[in-house]
Coordinates of N, CA and C in Angstrom, one line a residue:
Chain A
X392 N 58.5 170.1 121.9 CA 59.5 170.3 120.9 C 59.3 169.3 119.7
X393 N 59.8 169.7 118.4 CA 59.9 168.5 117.8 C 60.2 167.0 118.0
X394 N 59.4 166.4 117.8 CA 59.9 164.9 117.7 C 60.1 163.9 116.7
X395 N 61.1 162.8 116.4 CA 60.8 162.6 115.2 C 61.1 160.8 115.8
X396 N 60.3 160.2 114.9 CA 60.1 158.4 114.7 C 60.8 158.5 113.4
X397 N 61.8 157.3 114.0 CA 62.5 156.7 113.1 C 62.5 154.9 112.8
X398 N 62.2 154.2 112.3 CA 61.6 153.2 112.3 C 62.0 152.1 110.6
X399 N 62.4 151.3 110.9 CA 62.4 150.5 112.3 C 63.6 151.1 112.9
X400 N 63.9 149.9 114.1 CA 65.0 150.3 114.9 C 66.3 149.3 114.4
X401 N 66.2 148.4 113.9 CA 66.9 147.1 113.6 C 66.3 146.8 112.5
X402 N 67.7 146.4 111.5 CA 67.1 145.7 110.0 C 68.4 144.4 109.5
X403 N 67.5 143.3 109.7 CA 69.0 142.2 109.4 C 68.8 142.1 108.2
X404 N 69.5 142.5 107.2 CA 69.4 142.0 105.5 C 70.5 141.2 105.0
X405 N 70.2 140.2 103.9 CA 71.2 139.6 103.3 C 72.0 140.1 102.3
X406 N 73.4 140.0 101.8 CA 73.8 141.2 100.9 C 73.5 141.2 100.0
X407 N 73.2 142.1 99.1 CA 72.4 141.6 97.7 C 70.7 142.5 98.1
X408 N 70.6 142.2 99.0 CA 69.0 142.6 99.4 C 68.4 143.7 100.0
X409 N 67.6 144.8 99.7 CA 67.3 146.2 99.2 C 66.8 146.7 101.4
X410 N 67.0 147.7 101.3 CA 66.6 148.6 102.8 C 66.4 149.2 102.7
X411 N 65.2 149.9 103.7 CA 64.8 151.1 103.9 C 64.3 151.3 105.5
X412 N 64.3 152.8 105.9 CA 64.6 153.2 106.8 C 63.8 154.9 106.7
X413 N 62.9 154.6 107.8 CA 61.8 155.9 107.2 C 62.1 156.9 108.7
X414 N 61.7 158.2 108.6 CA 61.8 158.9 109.3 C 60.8 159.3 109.3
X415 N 59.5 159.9 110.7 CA 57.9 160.6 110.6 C 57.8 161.7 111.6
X416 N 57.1 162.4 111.2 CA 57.2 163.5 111.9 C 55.6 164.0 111.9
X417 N 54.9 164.6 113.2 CA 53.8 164.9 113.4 C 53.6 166.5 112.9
X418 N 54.7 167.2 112.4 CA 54.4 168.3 112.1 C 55.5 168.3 110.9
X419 N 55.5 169.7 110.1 CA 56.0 170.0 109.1 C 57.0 170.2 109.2
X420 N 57.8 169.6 108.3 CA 59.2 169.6 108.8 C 59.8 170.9 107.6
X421 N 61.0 171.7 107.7 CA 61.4 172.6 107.0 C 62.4 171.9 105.8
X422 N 63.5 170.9 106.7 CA 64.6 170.3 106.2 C 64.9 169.1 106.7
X423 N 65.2 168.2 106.1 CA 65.9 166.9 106.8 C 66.7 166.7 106.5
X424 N 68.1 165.6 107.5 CA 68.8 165.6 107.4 C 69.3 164.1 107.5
X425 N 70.4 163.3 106.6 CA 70.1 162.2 107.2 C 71.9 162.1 107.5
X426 N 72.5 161.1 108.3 CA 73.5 160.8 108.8 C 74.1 159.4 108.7
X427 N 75.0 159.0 108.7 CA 75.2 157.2 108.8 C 76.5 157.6 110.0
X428 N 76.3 156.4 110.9 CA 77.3 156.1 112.0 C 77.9 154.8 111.9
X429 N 79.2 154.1 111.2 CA 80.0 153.3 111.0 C 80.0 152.5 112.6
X430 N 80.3 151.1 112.5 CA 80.1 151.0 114.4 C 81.3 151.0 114.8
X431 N 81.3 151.7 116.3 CA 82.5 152.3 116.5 C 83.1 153.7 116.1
X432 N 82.2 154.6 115.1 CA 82.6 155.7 114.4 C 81.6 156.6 114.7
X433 N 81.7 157.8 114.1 CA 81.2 158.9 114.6 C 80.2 159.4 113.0
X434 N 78.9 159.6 113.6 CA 78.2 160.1 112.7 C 78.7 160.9 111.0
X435 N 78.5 160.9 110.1 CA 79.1 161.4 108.9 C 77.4 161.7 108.3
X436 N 77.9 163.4 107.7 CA 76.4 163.6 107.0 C 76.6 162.9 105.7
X437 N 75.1 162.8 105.0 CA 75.2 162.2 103.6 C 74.4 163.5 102.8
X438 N 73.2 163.5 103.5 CA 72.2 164.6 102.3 C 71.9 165.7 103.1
X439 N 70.8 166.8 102.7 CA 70.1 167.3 103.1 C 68.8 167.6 102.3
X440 N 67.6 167.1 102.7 CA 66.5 167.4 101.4 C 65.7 168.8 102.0
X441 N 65.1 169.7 101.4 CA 64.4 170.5 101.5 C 63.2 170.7 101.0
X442 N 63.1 170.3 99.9 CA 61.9 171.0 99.1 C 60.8 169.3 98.8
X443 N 59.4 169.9 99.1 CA 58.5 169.3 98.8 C 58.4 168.3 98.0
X444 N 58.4 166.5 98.2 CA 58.5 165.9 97.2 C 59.9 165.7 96.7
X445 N 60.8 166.3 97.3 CA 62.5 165.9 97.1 C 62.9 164.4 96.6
X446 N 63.3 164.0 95.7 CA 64.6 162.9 95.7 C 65.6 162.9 95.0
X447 N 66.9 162.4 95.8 CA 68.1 162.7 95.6 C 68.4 161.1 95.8
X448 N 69.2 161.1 95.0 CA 70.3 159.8 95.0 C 72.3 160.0 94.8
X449 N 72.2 158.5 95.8 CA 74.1 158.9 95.7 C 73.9 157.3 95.6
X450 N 74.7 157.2 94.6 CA 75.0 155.8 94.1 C 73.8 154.8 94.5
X451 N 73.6 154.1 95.2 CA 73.0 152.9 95.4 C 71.9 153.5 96.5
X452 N 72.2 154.8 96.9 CA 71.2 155.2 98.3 C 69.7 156.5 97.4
X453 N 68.9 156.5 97.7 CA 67.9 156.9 97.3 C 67.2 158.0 98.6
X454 N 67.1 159.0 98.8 CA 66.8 159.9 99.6 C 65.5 160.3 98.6
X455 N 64.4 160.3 99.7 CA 63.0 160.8 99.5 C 62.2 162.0 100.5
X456 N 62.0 163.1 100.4 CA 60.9 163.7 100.8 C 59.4 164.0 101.0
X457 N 58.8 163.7 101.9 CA 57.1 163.8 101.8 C 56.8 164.9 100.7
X458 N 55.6 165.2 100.1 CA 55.1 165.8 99.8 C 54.7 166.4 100.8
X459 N 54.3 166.1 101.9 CA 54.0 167.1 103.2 C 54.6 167.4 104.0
X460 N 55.9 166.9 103.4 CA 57.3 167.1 104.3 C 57.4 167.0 105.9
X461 N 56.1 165.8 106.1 CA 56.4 165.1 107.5 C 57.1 164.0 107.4
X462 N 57.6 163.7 106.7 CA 58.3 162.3 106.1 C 59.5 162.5 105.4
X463 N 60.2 161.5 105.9 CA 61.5 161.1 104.9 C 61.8 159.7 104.9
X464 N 62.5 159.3 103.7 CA 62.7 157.8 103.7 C 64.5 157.9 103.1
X465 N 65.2 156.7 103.8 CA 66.8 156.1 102.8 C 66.3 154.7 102.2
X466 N 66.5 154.4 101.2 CA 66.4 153.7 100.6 C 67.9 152.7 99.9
X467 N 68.2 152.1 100.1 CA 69.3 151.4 99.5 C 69.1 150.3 99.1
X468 N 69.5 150.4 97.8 CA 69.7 148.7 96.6 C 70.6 148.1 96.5
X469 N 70.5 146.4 96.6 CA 71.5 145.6 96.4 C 72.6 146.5 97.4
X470 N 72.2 146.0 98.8 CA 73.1 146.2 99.9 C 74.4 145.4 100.0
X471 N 75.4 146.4 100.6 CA 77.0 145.7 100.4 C 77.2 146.0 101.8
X472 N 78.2 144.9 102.2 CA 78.8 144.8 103.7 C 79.1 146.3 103.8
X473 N 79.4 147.1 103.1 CA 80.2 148.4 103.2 C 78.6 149.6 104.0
X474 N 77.6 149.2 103.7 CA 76.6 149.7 104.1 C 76.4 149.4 105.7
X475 N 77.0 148.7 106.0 CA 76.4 148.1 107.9 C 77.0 149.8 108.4
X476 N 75.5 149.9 109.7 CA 76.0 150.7 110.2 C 74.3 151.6 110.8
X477 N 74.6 152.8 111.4 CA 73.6 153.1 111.7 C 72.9 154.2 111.2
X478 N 71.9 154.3 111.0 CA 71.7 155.4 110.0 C 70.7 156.3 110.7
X479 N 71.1 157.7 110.7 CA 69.9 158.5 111.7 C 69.3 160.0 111.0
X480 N 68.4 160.0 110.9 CA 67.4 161.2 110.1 C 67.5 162.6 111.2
X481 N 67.6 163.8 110.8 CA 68.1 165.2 111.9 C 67.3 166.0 111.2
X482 N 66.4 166.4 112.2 CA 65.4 167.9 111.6 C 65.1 169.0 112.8
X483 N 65.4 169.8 112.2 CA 65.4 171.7 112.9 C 64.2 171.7 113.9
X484 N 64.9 171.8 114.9 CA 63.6 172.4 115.7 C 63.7 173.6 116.2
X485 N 63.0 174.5 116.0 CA 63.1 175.8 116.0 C 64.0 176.0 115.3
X486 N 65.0 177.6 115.3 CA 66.3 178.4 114.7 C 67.6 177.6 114.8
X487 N 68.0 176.9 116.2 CA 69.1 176.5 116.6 C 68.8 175.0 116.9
X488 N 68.5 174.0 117.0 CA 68.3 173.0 117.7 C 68.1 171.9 116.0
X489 N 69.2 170.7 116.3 CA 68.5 169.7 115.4 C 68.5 168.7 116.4
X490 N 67.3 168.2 116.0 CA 67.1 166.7 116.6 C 67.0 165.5 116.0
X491 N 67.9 164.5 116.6 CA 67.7 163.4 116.0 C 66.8 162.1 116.2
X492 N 66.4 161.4 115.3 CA 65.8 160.1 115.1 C 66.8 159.2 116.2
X493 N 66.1 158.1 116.7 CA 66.6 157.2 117.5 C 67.8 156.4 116.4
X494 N 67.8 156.1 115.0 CA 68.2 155.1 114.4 C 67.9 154.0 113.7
X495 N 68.3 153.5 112.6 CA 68.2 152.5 112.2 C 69.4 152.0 112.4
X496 N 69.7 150.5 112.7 CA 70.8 149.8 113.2 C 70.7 148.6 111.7
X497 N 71.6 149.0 111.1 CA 72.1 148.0 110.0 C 73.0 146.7 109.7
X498 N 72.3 145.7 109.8 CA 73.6 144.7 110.2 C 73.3 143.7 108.5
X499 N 74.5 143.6 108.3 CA 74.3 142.6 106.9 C 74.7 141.6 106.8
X500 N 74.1 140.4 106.4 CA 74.7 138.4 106.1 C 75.4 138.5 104.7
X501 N 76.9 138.7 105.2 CA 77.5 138.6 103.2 C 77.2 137.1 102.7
Chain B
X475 N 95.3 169.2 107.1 CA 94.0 168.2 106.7 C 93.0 168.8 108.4
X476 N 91.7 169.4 107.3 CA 91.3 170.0 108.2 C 90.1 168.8 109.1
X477 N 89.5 169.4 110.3 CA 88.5 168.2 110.6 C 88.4 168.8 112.5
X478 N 88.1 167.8 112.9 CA 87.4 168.0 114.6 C 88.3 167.1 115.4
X479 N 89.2 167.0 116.2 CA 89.8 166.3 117.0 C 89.1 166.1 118.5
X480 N 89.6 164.8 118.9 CA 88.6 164.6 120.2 C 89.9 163.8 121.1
X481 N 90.1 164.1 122.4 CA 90.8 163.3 122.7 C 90.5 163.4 124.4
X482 N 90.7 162.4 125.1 CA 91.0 160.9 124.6 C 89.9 160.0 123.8
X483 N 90.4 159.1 123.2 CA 89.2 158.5 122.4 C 88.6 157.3 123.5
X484 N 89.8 156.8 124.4 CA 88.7 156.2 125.5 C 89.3 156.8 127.0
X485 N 88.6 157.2 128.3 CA 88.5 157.6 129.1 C 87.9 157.0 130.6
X486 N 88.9 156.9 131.7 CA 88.2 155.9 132.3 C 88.3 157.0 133.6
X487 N 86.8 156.8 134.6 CA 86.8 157.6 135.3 C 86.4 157.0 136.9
X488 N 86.8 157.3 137.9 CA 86.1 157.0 139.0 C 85.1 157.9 139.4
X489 N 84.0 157.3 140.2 CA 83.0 157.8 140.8 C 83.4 159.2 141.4
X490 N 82.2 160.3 141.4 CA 83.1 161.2 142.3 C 84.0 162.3 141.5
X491 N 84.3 162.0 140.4 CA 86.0 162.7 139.9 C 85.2 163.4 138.8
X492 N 85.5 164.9 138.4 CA 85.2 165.3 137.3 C 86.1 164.9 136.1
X493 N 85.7 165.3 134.9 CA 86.5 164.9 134.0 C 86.9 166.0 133.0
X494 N 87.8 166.0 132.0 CA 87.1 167.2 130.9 C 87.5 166.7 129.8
X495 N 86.6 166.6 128.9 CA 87.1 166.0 127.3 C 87.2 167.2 126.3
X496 N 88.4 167.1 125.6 CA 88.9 168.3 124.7 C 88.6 167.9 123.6
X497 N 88.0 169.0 122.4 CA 87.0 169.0 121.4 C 88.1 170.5 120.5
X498 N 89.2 170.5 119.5 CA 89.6 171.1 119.2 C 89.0 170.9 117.3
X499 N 88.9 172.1 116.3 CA 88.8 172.0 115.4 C 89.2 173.5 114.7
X500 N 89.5 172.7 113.7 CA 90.6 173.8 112.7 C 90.0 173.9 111.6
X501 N 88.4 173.7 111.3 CA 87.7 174.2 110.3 C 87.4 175.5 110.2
X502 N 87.7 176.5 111.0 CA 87.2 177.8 111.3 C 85.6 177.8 111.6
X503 N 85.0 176.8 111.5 CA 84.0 176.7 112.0 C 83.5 178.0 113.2
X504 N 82.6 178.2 113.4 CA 81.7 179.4 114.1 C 81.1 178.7 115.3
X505 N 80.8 177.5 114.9 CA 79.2 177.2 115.9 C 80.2 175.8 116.4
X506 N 79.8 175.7 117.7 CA 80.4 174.1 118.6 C 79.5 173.5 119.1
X507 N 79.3 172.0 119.5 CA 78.5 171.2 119.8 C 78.2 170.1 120.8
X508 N 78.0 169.5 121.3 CA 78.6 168.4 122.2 C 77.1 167.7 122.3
X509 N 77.2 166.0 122.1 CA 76.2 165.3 122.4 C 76.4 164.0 123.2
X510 N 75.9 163.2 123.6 CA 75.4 162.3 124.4 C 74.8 161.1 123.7
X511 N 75.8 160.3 123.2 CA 74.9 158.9 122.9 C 74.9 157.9 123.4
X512 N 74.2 156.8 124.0 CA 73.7 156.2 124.7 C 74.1 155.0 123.5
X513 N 74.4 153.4 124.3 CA 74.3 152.1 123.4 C 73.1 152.2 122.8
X514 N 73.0 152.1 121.8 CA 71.5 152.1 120.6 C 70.6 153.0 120.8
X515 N 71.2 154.3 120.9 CA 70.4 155.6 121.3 C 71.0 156.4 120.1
X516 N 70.2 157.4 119.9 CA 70.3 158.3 119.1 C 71.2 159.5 119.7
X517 N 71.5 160.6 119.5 CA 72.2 161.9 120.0 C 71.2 162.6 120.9
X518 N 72.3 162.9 121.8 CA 71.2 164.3 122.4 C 72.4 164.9 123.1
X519 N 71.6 166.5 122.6 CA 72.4 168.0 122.6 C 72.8 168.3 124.5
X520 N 73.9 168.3 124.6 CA 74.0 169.0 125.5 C 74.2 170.3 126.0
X521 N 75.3 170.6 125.1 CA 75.3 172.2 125.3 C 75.8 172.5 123.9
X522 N 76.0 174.2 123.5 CA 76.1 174.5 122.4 C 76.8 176.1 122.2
X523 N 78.1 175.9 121.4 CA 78.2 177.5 121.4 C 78.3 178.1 119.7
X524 N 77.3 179.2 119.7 CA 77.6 179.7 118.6 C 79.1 181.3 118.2
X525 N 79.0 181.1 119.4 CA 80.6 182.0 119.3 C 81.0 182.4 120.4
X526 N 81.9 182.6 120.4 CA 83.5 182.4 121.3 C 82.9 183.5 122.7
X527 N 83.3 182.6 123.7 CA 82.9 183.2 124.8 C 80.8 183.3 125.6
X528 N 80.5 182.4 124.7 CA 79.4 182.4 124.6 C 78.3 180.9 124.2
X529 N 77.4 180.6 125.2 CA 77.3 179.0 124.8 C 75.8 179.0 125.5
X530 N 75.4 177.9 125.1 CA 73.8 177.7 125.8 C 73.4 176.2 125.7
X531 N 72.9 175.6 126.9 CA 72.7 174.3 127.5 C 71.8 173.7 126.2
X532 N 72.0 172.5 126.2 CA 71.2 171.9 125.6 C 70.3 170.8 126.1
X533 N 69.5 169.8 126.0 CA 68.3 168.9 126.1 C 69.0 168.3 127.6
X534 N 70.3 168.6 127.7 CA 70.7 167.4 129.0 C 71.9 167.8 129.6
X535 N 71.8 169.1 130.3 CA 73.3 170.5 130.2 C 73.4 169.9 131.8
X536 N 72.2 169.1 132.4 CA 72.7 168.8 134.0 C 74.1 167.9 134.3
X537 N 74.6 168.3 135.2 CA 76.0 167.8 135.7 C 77.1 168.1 134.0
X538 N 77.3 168.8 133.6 CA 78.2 169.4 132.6 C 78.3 170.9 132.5
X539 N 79.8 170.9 131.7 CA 80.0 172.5 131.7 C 81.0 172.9 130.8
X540 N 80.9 173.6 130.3 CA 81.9 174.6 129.3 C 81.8 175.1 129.0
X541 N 83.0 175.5 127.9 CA 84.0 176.7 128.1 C 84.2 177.2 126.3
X542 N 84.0 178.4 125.9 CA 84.2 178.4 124.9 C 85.3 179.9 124.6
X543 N 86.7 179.9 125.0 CA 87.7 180.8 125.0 C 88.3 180.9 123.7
X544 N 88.2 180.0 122.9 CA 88.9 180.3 121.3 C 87.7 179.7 120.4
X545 N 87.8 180.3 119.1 CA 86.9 180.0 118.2 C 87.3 177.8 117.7
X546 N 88.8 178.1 118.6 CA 88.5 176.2 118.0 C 88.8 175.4 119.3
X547 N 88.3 175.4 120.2 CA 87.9 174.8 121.6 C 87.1 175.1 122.1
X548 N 86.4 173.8 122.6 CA 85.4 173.3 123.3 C 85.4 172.7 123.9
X549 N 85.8 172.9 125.2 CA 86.1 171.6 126.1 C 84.8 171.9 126.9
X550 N 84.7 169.7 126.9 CA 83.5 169.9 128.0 C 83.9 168.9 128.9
X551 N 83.4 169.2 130.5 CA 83.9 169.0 132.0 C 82.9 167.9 132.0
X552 N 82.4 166.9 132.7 CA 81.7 166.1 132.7 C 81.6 166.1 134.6
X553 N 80.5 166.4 135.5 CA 81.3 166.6 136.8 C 80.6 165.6 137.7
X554 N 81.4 165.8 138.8 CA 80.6 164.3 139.8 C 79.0 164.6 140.1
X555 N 78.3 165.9 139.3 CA 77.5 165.6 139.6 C 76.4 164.7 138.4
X556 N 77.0 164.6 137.2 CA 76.3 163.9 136.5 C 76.1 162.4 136.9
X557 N 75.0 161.9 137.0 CA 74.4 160.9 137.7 C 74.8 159.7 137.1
X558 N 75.1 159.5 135.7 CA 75.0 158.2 135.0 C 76.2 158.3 133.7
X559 N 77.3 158.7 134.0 CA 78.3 159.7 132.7 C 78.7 159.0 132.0
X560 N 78.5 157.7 131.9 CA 78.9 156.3 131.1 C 78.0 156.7 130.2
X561 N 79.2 157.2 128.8 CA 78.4 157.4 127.6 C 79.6 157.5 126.2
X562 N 79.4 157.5 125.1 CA 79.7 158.0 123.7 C 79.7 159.9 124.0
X563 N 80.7 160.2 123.7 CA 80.7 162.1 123.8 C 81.1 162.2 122.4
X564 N 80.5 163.3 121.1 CA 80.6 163.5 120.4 C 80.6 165.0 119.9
X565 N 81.5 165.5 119.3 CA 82.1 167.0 119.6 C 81.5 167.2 118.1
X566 N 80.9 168.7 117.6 CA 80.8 168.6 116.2 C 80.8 170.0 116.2
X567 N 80.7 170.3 114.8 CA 80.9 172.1 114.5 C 80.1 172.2 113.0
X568 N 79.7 173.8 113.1 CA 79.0 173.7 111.6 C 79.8 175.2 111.6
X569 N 79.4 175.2 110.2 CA 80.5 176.6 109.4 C 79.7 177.6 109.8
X570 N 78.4 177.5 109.7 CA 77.7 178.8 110.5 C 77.1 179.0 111.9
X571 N 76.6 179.9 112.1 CA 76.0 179.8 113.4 C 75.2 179.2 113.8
X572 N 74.2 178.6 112.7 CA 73.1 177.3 112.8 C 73.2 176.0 112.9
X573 N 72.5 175.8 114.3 CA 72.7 174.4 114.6 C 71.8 173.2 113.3
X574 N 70.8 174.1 112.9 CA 70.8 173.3 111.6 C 71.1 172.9 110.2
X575 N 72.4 173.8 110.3 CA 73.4 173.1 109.4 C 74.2 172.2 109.2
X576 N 74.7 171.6 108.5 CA 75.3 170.2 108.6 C 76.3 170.1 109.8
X577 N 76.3 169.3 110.2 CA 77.3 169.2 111.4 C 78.4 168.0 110.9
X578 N 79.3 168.2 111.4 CA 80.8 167.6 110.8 C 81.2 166.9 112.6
X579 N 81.1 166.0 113.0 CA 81.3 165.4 114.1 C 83.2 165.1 114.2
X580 N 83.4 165.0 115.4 CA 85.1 164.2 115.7 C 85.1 162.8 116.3
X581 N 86.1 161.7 116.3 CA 85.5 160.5 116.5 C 85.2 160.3 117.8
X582 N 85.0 161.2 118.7 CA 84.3 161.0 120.1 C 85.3 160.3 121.1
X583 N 84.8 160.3 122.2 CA 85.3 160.1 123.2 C 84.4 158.9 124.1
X584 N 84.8 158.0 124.3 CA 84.5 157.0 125.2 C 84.5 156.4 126.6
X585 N 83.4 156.9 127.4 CA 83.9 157.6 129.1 C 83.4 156.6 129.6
X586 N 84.0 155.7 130.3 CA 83.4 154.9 131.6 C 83.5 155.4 132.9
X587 N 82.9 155.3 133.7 CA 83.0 155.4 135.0 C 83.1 154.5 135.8
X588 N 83.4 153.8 136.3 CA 84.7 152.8 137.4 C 83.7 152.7 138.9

């Protein structure tokens, strides 16, 4: 079945200071999906990218798609406490099935 | 104010005892969800219904069970035979019948076992 690497697993940044958090995938992916989990809270979607070479931004977050669309990246600038949290990448396997990335675990030094 | 309710939000269980956590949502949502997160683990699907009366196991459907009688309940049983049920339970729904459409989660349910 699909599998997907999400990496790293853990990121300590100071606030002020830029993150990223990649998602990989051994085959072609159709769509991705990414998520953030508050600690203590329950996953909340943020994007969805589809198309070849995709990027999309929401304020301070930067969503990237491969050109081979085995890849996805989050990117965030000048991180704020409001950012801690976990962040998890979700792509289609087969018709019915998403599967998720293990996580990025976000912790920030204000 | 529409959204996915979960209740109880923590849940304490003895060895042995089934359990059943209620997953109600008033999005009119089509498609139901239930997952399995682990401390610093990602999600994983347990079971799944895309419409009423109708459902299919997902990555880890052993020792679990439900029920899908109304288009906005989803209760799932958790039973003594699940080996290890100390987990995060997270209920979610999407507007269509595709589980790869966005999924809208409820704030979960928190199960220890005793």
């Amino acid at each position: 079945g699909q599998q997907v690497m999400q990496i790293p697993q853990y990121q300590h940044v100071q606030e002020g200071e830029d993150f990223t958090t990649y998602c990989n995938s051994s085959t072609t992916l159709s769509n991705i999906q990414w998520y953030k989990q508050r600690p203590g809270g329950h996953p909340v979607f943020l994007i969805q990218l589809v198309k070849s070479g995709e990027v999309k931004k929401q304020k301070r977050l930067t969503f990237q798609f491969g050109e081979a669309k085995k890849n996805s990246s989050l990117h965030i600038t000048a991180t704020q406490t409001t950012d801690v949290g976990t962040y998890f990448c979700a792509v289609r396997q087969g018709a019915q099935k998403l599967v998720f990335g293990q996580g990025t675990r976000l912790t920030i030094n204000p | 104010d529409g959204g996915i309710t979960q209740s109880p939000k923590y849940l304490f269980r003895k060895e042995g005892q089934n359990v059943t956590l209620s997953c109600e949502q008033n999005l009119n949502h089509d498609a139901m969800y239930w997952y399995r997160q682990d401390p610093g683990q990602g999600l994983r699907l347990i079971y799944y219904s895309q419409i009423v009366n109708d459902f299919q196991k997902g990555d880890i459907a052993e020792g679990y069970s439900v029920s899908r009688e109304k288009k906005e309940s989803f209760p799932l049983t958790v039973t003594s035979a699940q080996k290890n049920p100390t987990a995060f339970y997270l209920c979610a729904s999407t507007e269509g019948p595709g589980l790869a459409d966005t999924q809208y989660f409820g704030p979960g349910t928190r199960l220890t076992v005793l």
